[in-house]
Coordinates of C-alpha atoms in Angstrom, one line a residue:
X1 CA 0.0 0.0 0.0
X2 CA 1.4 3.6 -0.3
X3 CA 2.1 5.8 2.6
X4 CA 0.0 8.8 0.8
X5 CA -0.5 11.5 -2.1
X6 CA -0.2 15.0 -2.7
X7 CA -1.5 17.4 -5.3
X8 CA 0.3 20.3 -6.6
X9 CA -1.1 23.2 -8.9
X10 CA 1.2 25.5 -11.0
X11 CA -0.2 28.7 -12.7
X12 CA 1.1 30.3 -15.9
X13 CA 3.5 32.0 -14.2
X14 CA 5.6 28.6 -12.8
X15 CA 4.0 29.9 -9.5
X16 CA 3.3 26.5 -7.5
X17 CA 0.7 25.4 -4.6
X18 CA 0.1 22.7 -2.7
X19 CA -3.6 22.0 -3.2
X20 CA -3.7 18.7 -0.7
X21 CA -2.1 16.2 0.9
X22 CA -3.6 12.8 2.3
X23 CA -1.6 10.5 4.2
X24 CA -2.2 7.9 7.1
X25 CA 0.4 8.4 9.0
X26 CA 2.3 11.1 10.1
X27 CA 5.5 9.8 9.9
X28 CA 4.9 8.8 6.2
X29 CA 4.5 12.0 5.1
X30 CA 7.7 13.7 2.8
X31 CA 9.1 17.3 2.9
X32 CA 7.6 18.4 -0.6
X33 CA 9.7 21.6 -0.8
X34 CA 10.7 23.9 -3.9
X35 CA 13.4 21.0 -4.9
X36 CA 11.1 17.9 -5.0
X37 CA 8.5 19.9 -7.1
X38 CA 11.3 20.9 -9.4
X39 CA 11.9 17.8 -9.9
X40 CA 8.4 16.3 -11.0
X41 CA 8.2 19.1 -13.3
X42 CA 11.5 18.6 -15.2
X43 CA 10.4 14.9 -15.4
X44 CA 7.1 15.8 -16.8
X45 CA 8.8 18.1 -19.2
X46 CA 8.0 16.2 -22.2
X47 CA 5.7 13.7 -20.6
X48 CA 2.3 13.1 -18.8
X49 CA 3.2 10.5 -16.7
X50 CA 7.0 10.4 -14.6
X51 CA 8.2 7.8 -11.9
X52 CA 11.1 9.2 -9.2
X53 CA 12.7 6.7 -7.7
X54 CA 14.2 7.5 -4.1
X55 CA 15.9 5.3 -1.4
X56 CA 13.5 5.7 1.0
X57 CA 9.7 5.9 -1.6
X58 CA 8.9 6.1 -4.9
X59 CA 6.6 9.1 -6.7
X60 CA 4.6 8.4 -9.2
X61 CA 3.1 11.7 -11.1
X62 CA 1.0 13.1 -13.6
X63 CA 0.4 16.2 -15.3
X64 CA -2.6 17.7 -17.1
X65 CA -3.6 21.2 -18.4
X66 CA -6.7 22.7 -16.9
X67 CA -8.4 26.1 -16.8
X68 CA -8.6 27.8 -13.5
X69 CA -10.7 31.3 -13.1
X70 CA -10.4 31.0 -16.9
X71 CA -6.7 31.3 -16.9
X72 CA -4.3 28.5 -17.6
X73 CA -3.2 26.2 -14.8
X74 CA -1.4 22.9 -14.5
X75 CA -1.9 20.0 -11.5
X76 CA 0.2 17.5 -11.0
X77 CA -1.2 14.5 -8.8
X78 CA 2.1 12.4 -7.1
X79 CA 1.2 9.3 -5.6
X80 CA 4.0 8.3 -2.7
X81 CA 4.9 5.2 -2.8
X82 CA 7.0 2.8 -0.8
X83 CA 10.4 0.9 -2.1
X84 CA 8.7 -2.3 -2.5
X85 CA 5.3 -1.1 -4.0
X86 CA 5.3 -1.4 -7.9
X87 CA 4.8 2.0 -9.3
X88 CA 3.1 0.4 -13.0
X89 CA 0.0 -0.8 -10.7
X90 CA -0.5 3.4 -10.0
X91 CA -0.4 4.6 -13.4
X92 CA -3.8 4.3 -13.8
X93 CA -5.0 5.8 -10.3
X94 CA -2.9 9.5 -10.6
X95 CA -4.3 9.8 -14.4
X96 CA -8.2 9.3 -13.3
X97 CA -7.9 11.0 -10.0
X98 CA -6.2 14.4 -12.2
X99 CA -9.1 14.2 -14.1
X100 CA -11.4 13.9 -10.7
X101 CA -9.7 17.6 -9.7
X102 CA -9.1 19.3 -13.3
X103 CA -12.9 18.7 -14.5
X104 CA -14.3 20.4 -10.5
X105 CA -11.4 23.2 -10.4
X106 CA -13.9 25.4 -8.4
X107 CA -14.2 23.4 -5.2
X108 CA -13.6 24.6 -1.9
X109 CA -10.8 24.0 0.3
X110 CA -12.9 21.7 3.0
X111 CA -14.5 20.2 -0.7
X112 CA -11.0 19.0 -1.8
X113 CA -9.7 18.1 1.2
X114 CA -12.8 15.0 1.5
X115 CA -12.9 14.5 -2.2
X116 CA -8.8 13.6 -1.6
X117 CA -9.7 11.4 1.3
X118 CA -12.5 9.8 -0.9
X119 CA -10.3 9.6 -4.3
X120 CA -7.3 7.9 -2.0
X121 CA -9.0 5.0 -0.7
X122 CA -10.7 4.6 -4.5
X123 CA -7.9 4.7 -7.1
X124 CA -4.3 4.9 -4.3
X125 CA -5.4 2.3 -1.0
X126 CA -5.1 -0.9 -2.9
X127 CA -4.7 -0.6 -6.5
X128 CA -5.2 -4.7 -6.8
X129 CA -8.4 -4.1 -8.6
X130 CA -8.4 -1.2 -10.9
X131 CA -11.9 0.1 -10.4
X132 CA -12.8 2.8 -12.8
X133 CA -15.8 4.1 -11.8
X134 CA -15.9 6.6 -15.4
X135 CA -15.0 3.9 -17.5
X136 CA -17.5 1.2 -16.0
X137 CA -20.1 3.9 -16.4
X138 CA -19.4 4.7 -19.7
X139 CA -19.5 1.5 -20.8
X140 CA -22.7 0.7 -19.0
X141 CA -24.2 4.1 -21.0
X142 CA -23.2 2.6 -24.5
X143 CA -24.6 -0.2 -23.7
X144 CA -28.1 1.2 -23.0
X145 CA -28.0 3.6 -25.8
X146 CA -26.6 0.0 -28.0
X147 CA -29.7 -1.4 -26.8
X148 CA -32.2 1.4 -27.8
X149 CA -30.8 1.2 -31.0
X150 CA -32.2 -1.8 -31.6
X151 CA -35.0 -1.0 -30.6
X152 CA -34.9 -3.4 -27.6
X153 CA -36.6 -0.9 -25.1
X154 CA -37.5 -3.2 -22.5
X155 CA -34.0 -4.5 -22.0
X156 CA -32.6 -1.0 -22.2
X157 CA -35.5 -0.1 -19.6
X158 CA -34.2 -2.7 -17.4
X159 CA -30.8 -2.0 -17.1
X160 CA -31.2 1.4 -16.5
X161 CA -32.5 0.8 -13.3
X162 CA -30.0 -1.6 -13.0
X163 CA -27.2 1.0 -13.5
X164 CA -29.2 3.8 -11.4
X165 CA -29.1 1.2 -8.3
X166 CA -26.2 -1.5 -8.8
X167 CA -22.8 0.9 -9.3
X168 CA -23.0 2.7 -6.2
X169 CA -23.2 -0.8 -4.4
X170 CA -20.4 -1.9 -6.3
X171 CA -18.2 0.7 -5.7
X172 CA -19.1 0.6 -1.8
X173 CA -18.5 -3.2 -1.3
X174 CA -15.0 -2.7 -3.0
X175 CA -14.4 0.0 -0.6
X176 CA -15.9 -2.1 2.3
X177 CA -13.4 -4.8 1.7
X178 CA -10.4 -2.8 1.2
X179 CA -10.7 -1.4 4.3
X180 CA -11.1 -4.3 6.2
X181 CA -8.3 -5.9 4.5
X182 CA -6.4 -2.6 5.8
X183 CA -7.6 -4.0 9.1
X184 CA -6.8 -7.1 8.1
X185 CA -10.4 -8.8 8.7
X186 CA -10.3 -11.3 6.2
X187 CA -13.5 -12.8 6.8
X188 CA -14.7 -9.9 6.0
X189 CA -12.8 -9.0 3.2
X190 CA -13.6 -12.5 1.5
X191 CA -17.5 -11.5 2.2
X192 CA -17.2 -7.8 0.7
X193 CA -15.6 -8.8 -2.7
X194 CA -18.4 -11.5 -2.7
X195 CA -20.8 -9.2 -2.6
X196 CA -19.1 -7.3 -5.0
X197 CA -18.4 -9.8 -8.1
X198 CA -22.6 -10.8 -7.2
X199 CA -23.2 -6.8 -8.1
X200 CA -20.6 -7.2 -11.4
X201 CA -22.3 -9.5 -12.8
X202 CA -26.3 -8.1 -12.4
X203 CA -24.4 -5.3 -14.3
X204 CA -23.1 -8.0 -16.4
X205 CA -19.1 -6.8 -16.3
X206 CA -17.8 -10.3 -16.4
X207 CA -14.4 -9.6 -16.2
X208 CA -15.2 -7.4 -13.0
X209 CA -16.8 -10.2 -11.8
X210 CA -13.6 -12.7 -12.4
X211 CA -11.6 -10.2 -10.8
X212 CA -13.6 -9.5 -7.7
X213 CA -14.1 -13.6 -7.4
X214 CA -10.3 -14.1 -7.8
X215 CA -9.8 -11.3 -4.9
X216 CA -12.3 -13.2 -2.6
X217 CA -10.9 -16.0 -3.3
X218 CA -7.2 -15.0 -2.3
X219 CA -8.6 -13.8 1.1
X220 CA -9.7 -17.3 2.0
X221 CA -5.7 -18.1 1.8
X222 CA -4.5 -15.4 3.6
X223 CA -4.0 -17.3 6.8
X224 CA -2.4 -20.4 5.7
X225 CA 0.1 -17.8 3.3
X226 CA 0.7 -16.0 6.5
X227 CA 1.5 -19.5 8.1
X228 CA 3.6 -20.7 5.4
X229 CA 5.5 -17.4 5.3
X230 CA 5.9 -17.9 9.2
X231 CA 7.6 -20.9 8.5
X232 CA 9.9 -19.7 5.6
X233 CA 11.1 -16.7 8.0
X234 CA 12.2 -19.1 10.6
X235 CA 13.7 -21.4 8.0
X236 CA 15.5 -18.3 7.3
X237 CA 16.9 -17.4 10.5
X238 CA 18.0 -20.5 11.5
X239 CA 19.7 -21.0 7.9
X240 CA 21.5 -17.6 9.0
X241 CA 22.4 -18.7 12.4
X242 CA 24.5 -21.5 10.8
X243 CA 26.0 -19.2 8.0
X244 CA 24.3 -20.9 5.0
X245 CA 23.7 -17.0 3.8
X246 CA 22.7 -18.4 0.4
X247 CA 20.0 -20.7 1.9
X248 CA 19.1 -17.5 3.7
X249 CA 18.5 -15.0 0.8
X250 CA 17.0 -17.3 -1.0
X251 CA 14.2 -17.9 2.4
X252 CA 14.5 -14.2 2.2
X253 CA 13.6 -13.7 -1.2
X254 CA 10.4 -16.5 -1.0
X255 CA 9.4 -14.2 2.3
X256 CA 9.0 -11.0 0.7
X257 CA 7.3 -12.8 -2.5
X258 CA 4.2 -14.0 0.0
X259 CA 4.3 -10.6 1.8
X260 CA 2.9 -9.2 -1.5
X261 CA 0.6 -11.7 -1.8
X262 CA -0.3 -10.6 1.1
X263 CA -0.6 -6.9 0.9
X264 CA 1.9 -6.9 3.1
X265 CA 4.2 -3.9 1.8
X266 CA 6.4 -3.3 4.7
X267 CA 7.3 -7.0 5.7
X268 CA 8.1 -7.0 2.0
X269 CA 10.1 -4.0 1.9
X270 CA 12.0 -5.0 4.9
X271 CA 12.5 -9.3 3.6
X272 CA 13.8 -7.5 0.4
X273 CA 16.6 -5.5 2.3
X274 CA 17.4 -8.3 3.9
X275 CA 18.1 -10.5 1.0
X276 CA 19.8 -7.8 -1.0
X277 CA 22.1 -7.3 2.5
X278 CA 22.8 -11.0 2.7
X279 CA 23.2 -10.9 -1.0
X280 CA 26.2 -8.3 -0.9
X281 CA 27.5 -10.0 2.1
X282 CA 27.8 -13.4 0.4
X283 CA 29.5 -11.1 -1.8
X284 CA 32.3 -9.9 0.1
X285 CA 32.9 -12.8 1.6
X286 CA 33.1 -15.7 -0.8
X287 CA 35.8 -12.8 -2.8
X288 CA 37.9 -12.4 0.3
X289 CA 37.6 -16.6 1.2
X290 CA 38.5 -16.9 -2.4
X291 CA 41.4 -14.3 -1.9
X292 CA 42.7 -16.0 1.5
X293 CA 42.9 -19.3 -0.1
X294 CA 44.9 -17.9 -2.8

């Protein structure tokens, strides 16, 4: 998961402002100071879309043109990622949510600040499912209009109930069970995306559906992963204990795999460093054993 976003606007005159910033916890939050911003728009120079990779987190950024007051403006929406998060499953998320705050540019202060909170937990929270509420709507309008067309009014009748009623559902029982997989209630996070795939397919989005049966499905493992990555830790520290560092990254390596599996960024992030510090260890030491023998 990332540690937060923020959201910059730049006027015609290179002046820059921080619109809003969402993150959980305080001590995720990053100094976003005259040099970071210089540095997202130098990267978006000659592109929409710019990843900055850091030690410590990832950005992920993208830039649109927008009229403000009627005058030009420019925003640029920065997801902030951590090391082990991968920054192609955000691409999506900063381009949609620009377009949630350059298509409403006259919203108040205390408006942006709850649409941010709302826009976070949609598109940012956990990107596993790319739910695009514009582009699931769209499609569900050409297929009404497809429908009247064909002069098929009943049908077309039907399903625009369907789509007055059903989305909104959707979209909370996705949001339902990503929080509680932030809280890490698995029941019910297996009973959320349930609900979910049922409301995918009355709207009849069968790859939704897949998707949000797939998710429900991978909660029902989460314990016995968490059990088996247990295990492998252990495995690991005892293979350390008794110098076998190649058994150990290897442990180390399997560790961080299943922490993403299970949404698990920072146990990731930290079995990673781990490995890569065994790794370079190994390193050293088979050169200088190779050197003493010598």
């Amino acid at each position: 998961m990332p540690n937060g976003c923020f959201i910059i606007d730049i006027d015609a005159q290179g002046k820059s402002v921080i619109l809003g910033t969402h993150f959980d916890n305080a001590e995720d939050e990053i100094q976003i100071d005259d040099n970071l911003i210089l540095q997202l728009q130098m990267g978006l120079m000659d592109k929409k879309l710019f990843v900055l990779t850091k030690p410590e987190y990832h950005l992920v950024s993208y830039i649109e043109n927008y009229l403000k007051n009627r005058k030009p403006h420019k925003m640029i929406t920065t997801v902030v990622l951590k090391p082990s998060d991968s920054p192609e499953n955000f691409r999506e998320g900063v381009k949609v949510v620009t377009e949630v705050f350059t298509q409403n540019p006259e919203m108040s202060e205390a408006e942006f600040k709850v649409k941010l909170s709302d826009v976070y937990y949609d598109y940012f929270e956990i990107p596993t499912i790319a739910l695009n509420k514009r582009e699931l709507e769209s499609r569900l309008a050409k297929r009404v209009q497809s429908l009247n067309k064909k002069m098929k009014f009943e049908e077309a009748k039907n399903l625009l109930e369907i789509v007055k009623k059903v989305p909104r559902k959707l979209y909370q029982a996705n949001r339902n069970a990503e929080r509680a997989m932030k809280g890490e209630s698995w029941e019910r996070a297996e009973r959320e995306f349930t609900k979910a795939m049922k409301y995918a397919e009355q709207l009849q989005e069968s790859d939704l559906a897949r998707d949000f049966h797939d998710k429900a499905k991978r909660m029902r493992s989460v314990p016995g992963l968490r059990q088996q990555r247990d295990k492998i830790v252990d495995k690991a520290r005892n293979a350390l204990r008794n110098d076998k560092l190649d058994e150990a990254y290897s442990l180390y390596r399997e560790a961080a795999e299943l922490s993403r599996n299970l949404f698990d960024s920072d146990a990731a992030e930290e079995f990673e460093l781990k490995s890569d510090a065994l790794a370079r260890f190994n390193e050293v030491h088979k050169r200088f054993h190779k050197t003493d023998k010598n």
